[in-house]
PDB file of C-alpha atoms in Angstrom:
ATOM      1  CA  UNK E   1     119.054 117.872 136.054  1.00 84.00           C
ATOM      2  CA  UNK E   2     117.836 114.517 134.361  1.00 91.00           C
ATOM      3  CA  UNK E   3     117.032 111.663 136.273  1.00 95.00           C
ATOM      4  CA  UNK E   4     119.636 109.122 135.336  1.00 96.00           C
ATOM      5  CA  UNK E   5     118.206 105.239 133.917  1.00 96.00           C
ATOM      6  CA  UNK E   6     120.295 101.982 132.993  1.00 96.00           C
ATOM      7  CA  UNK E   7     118.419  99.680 130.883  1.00 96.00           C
ATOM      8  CA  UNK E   8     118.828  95.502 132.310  1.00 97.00           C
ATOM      9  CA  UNK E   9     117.706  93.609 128.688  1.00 95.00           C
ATOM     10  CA  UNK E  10     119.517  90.618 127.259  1.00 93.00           C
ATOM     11  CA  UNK E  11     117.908  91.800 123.613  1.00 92.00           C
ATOM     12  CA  UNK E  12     120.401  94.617 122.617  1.00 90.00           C
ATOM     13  CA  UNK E  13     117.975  95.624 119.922  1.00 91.00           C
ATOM     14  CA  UNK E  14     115.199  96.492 122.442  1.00 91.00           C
ATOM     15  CA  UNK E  15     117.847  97.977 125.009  1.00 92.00           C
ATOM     16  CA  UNK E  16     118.778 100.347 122.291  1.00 93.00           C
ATOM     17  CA  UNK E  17     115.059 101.050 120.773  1.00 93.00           C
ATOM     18  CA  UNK E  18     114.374 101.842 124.986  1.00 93.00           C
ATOM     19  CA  UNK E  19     117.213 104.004 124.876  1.00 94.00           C
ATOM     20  CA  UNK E  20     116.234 105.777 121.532  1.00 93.00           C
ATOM     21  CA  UNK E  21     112.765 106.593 123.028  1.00 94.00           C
ATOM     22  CA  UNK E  22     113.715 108.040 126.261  1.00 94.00           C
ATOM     23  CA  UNK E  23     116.023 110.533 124.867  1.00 91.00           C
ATOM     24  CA  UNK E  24     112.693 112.000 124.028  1.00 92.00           C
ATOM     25  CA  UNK E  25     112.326 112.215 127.426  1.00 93.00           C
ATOM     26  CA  UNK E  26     112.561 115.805 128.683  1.00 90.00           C
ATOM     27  CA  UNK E  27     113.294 114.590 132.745  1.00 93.00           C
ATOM     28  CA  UNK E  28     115.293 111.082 131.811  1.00 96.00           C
ATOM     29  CA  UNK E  29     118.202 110.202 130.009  1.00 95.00           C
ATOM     30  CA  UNK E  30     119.675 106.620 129.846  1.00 95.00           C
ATOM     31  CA  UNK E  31     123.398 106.289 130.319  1.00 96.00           C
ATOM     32  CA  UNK E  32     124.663 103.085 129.550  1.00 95.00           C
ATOM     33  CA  UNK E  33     122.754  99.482 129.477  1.00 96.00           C
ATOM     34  CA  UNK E  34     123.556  95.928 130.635  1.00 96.00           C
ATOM     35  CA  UNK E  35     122.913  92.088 129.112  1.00 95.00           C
ATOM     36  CA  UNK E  36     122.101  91.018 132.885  1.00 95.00           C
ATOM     37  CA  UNK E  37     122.569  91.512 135.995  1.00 95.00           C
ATOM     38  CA  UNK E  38     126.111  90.265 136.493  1.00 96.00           C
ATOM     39  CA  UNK E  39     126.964  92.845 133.726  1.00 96.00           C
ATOM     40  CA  UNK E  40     125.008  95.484 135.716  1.00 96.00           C
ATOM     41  CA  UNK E  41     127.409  95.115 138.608  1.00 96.00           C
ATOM     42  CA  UNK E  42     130.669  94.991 136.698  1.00 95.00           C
ATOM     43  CA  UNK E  43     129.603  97.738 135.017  1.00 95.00           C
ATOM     44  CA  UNK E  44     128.754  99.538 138.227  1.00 93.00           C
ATOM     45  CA  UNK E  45     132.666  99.262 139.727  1.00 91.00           C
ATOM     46  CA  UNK E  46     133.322 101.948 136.798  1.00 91.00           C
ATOM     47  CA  UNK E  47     130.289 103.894 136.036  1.00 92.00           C
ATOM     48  CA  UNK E  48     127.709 105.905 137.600  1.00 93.00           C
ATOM     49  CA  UNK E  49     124.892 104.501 139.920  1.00 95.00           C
ATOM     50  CA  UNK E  50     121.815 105.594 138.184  1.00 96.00           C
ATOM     51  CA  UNK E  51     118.627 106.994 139.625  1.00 96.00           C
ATOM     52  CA  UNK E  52     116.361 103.886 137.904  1.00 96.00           C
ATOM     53  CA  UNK E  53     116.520 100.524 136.785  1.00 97.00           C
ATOM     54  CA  UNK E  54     114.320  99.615 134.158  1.00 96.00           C
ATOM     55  CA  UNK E  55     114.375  95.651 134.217  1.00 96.00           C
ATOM     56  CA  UNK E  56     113.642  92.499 132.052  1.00 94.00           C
ATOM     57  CA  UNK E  57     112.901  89.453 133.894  1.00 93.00           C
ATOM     58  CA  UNK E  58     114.058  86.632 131.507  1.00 91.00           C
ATOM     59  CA  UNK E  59     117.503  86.956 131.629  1.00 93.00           C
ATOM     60  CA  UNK E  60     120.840  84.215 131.251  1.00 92.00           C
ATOM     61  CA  UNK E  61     123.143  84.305 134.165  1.00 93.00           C
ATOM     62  CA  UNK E  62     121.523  86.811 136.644  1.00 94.00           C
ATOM     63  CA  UNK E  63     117.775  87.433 136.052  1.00 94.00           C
ATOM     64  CA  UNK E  64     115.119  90.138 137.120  1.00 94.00           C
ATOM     65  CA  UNK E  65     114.239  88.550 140.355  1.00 94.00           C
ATOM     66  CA  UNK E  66     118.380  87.768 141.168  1.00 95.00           C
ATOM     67  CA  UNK E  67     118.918  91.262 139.706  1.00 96.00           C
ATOM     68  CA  UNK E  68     116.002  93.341 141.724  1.00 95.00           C
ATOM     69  CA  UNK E  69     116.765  91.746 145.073  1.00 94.00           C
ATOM     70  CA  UNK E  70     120.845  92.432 144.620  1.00 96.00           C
ATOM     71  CA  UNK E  71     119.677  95.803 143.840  1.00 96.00           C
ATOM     72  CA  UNK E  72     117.332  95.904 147.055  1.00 93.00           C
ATOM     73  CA  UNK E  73     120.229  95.042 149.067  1.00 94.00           C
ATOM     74  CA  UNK E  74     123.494  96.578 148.052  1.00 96.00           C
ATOM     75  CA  UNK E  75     121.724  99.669 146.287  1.00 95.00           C
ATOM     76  CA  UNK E  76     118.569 100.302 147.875  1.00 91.00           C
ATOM     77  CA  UNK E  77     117.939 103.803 146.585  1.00 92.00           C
ATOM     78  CA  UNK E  78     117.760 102.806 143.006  1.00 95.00           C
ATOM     79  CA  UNK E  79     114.189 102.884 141.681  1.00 94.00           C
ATOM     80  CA  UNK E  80     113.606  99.403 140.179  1.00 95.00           C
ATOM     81  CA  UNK E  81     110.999  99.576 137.288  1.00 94.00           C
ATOM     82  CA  UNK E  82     110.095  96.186 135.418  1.00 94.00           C
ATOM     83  CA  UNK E  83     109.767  96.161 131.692  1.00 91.00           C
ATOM     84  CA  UNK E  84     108.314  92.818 131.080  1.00 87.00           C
ATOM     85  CA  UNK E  85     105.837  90.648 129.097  1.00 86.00           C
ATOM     86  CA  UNK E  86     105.224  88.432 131.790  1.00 78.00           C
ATOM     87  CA  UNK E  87     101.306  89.496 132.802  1.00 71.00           C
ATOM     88  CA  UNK E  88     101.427  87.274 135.866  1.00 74.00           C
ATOM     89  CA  UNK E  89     100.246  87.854 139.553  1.00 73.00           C
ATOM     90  CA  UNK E  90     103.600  85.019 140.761  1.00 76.00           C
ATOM     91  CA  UNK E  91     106.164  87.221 138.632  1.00 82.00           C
ATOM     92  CA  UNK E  92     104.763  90.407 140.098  1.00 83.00           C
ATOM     93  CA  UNK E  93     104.357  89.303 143.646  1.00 79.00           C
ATOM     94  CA  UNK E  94     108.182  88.247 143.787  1.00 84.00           C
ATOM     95  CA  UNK E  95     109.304  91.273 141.762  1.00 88.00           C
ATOM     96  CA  UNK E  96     107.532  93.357 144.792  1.00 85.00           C
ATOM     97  CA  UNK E  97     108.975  91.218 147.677  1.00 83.00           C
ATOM     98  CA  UNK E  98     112.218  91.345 145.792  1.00 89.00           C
ATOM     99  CA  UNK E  99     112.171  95.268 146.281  1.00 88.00           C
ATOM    100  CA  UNK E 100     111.020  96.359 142.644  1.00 90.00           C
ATOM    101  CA  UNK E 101     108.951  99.848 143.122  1.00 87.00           C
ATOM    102  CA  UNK E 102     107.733  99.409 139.637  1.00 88.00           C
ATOM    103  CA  UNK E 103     105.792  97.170 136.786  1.00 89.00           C
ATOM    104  CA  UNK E 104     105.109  97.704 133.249  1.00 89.00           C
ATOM    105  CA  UNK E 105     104.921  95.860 130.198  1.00 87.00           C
ATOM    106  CA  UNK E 106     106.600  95.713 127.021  1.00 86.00           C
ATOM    107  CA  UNK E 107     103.927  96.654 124.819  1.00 87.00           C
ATOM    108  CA  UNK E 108     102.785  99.899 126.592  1.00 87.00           C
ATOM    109  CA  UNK E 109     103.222 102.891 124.596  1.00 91.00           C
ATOM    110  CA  UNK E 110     105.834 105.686 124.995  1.00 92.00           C
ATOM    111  CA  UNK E 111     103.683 108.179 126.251  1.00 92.00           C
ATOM    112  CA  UNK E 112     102.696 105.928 129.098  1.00 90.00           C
ATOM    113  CA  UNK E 113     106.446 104.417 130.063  1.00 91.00           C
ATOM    114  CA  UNK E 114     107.143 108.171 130.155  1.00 92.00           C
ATOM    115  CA  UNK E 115     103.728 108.689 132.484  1.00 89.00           C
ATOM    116  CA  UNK E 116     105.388 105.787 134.641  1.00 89.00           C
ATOM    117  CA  UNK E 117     108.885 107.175 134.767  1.00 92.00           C
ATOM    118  CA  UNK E 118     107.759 110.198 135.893  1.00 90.00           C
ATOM    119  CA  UNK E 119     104.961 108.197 138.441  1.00 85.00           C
ATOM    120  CA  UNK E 120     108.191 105.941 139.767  1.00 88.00           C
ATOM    121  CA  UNK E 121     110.014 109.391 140.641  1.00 89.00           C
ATOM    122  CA  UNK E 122     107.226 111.717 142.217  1.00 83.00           C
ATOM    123  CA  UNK E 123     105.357 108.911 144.314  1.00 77.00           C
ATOM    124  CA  UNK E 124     108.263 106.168 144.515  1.00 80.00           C
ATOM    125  CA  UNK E 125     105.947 103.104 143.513  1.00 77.00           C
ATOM    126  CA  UNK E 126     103.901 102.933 139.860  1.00 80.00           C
ATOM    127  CA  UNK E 127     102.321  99.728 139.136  1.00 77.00           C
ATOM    128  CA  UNK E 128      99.880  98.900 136.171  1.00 69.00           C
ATOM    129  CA  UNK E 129      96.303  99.162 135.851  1.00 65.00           C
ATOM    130  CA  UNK E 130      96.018  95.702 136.316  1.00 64.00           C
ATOM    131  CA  UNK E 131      97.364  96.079 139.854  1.00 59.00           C
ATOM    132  CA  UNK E 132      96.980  99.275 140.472  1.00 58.00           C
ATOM    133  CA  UNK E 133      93.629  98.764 142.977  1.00 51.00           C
ATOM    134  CA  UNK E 134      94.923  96.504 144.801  1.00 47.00           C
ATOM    135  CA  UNK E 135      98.815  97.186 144.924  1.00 56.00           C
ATOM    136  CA  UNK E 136      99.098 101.123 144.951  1.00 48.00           C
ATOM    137  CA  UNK E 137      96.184 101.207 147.798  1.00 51.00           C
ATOM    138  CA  UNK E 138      98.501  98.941 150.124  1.00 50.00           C
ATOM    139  CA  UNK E 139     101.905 100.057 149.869  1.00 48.00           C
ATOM    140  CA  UNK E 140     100.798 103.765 150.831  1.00 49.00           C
ATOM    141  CA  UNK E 141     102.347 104.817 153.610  1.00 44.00           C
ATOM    142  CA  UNK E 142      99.038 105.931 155.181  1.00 41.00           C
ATOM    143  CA  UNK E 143      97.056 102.115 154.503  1.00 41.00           C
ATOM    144  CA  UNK E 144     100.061 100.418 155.872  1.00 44.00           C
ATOM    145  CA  UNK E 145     100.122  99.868 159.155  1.00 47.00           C
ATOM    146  CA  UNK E 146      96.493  98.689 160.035  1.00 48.00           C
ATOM    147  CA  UNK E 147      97.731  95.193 161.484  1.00 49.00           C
ATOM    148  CA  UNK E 148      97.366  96.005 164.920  1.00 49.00           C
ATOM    149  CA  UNK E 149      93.418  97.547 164.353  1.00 59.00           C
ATOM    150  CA  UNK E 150      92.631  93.999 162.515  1.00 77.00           C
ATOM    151  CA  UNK E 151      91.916  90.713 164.512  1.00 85.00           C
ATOM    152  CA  UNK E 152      93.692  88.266 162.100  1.00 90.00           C
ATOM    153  CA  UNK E 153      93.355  84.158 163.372  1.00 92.00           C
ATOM    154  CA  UNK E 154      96.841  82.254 163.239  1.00 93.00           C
ATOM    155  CA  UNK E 155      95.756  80.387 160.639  1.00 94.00           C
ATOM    156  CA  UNK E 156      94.661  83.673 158.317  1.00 93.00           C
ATOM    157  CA  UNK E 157      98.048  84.795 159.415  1.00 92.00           C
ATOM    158  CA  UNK E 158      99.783  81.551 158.486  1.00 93.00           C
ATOM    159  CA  UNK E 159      98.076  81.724 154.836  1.00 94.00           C
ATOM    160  CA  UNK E 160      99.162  85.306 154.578  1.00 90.00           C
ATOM    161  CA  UNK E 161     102.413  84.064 154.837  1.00 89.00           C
ATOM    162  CA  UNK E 162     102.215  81.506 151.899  1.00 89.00           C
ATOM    163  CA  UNK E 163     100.577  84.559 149.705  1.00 86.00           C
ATOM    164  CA  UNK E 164     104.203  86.045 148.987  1.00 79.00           C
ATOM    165  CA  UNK E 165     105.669  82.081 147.849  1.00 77.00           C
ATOM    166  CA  UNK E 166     105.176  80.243 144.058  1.00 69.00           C
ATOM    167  CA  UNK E 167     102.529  78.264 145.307  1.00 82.00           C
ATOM    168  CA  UNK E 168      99.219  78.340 143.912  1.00 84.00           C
ATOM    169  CA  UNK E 169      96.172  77.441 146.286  1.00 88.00           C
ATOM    170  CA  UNK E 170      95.723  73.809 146.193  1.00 90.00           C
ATOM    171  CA  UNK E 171     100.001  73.737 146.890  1.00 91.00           C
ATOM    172  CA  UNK E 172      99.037  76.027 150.375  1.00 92.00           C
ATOM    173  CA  UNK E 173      96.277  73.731 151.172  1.00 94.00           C
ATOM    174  CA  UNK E 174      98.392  70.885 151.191  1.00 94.00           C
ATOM    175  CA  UNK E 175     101.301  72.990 153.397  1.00 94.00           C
ATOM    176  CA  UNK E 176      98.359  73.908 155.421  1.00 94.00           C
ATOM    177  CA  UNK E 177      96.958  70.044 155.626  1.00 95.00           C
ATOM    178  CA  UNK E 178      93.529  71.552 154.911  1.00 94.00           C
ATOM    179  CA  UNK E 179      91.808  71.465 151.608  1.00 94.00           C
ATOM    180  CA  UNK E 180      91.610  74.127 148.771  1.00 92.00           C
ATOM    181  CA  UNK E 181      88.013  75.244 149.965  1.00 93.00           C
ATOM    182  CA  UNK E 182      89.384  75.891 153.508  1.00 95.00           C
ATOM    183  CA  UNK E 183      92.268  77.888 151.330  1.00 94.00           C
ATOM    184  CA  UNK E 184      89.483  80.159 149.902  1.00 93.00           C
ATOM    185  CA  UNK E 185      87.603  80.537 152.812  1.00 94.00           C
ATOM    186  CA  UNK E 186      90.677  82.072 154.072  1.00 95.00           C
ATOM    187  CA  UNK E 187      91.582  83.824 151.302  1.00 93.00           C
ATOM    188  CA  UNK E 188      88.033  85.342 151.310  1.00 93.00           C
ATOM    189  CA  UNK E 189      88.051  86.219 154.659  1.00 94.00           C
ATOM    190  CA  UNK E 190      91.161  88.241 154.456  1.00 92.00           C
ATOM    191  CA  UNK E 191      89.556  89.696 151.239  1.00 90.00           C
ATOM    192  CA  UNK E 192      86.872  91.271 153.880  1.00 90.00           C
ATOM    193  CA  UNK E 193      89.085  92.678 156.880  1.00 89.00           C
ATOM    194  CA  UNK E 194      91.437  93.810 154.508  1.00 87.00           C
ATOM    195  CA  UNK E 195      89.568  95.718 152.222  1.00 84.00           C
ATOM    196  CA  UNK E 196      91.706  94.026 149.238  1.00 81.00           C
ATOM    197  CA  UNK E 197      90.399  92.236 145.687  1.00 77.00           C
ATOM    198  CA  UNK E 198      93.603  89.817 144.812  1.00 77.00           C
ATOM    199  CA  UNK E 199      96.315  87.675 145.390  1.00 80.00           C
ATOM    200  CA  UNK E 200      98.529  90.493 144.721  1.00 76.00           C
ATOM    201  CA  UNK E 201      96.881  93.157 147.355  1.00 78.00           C
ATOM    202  CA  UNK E 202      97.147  90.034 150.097  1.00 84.00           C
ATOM    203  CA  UNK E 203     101.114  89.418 149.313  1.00 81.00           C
ATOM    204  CA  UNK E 204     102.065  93.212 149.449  1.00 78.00           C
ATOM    205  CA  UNK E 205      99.849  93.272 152.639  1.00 82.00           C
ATOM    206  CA  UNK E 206     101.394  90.632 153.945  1.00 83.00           C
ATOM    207  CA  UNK E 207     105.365  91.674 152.494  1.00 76.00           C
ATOM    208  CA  UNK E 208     104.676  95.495 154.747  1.00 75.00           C
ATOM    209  CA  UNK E 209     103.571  93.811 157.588  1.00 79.00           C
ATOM    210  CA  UNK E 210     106.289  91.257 158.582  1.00 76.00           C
ATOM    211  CA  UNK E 211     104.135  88.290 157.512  1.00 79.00           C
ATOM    212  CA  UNK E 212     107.239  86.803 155.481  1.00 67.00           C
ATOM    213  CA  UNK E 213     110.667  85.377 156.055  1.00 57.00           C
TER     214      UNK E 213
END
């Protein structure tokens, strides 16, 4: 049997071209797409809950971050896979805390949305190489829960908390009435105990150990 996909795109012609090159797919089939998210749930009252999402971000009405965290609450066993061209570290770290188990970008080739389809499905998580050191090595079950074997200060802890917001690090020094050096010497720091390289690795630290709201 196929794993079932819904395509979330606002540009019908990409939708469909999506939809053209997964019927290649031997494991996936798509069977039906959506402008947004607010189509996505009417649609949903009268059609089939598939097994993946594959999501845009820029969206009118409901977009990818409104769209993956509905999904993460009212349909938590859909797969979430972003299809984006945002290359960002912000627009990745909210997709993740909004519950997406996935992030690609629009220009890969088929071969490799196919690799990541099938990488989504067997391990429940595929993230690009751009992430992948930092991102797949912390939300493995087995590198998860390490908080209680590392001696974190409050304040690490408090900037840990600020790694999963919009705000870039002179905005957390001035939450944190400290200055941006103080910031990095945190950051670094964490960079150390944690074993991690990025902003990205810190936030989906932080997301799997209760260091958010």
């Amino acid at each position: 049997m196929k794993h079932t996909i819904v395509i979330i795109d606002d540009h019908v012609l990409i939708a469909n071209a999506l939809s053209g090159i997964i019927s290649n797919f031997n494991q996936f089939e798509v069977i039906y797409t959506c402008e947004n998210g607010l189509d996505f749930q009417e649609k949903l009252k009268l059609k089939n809950v598939p097994d993946i999402v594959l999501l845009d971000i820029s969206m009118p009405i409901m977009d990818g971050f409104e769209t993956a965290e509905w999904i993460k609450i009212n349909h938590p066993d859909i797969l979430v896979m972003v299809l984006s061209m945002q290359e960002d570290e912000q627009s990745l770290i909210k997709m993740i805390k909004n519950g997406a188990k996935g992030y690609m970008l629009k220009n890969i080739h088929p071969t490799d949305l196919e690799k990541a389809l099938n990488g989504i499905v067997d391990n429940g998580h595929f993230f690009p190489e751009w992430a992948r050191s930092t991102v797949f090595t912390s939300i493995s079950d087995d590198t998860i829960n390490t908080q209680s074997k590392i001696n974190l200060s409050e304040r690490e802890e408090e900037f840990l908390r600020f790694t999963v917001t919009e705000m870039n690090y002179r905005e957390i020094s001035e939450k944190m009435f400290c200055s941006p050096r103080t910031v990095e010497n945190y950051r670094d720091s964490l960079f150390e105990k944690l074993e991690l390289k990025s902003r990205v690795g810190l936030a989906v630290y932080a997301l799997k150990n209760g260091y958010s709201e």
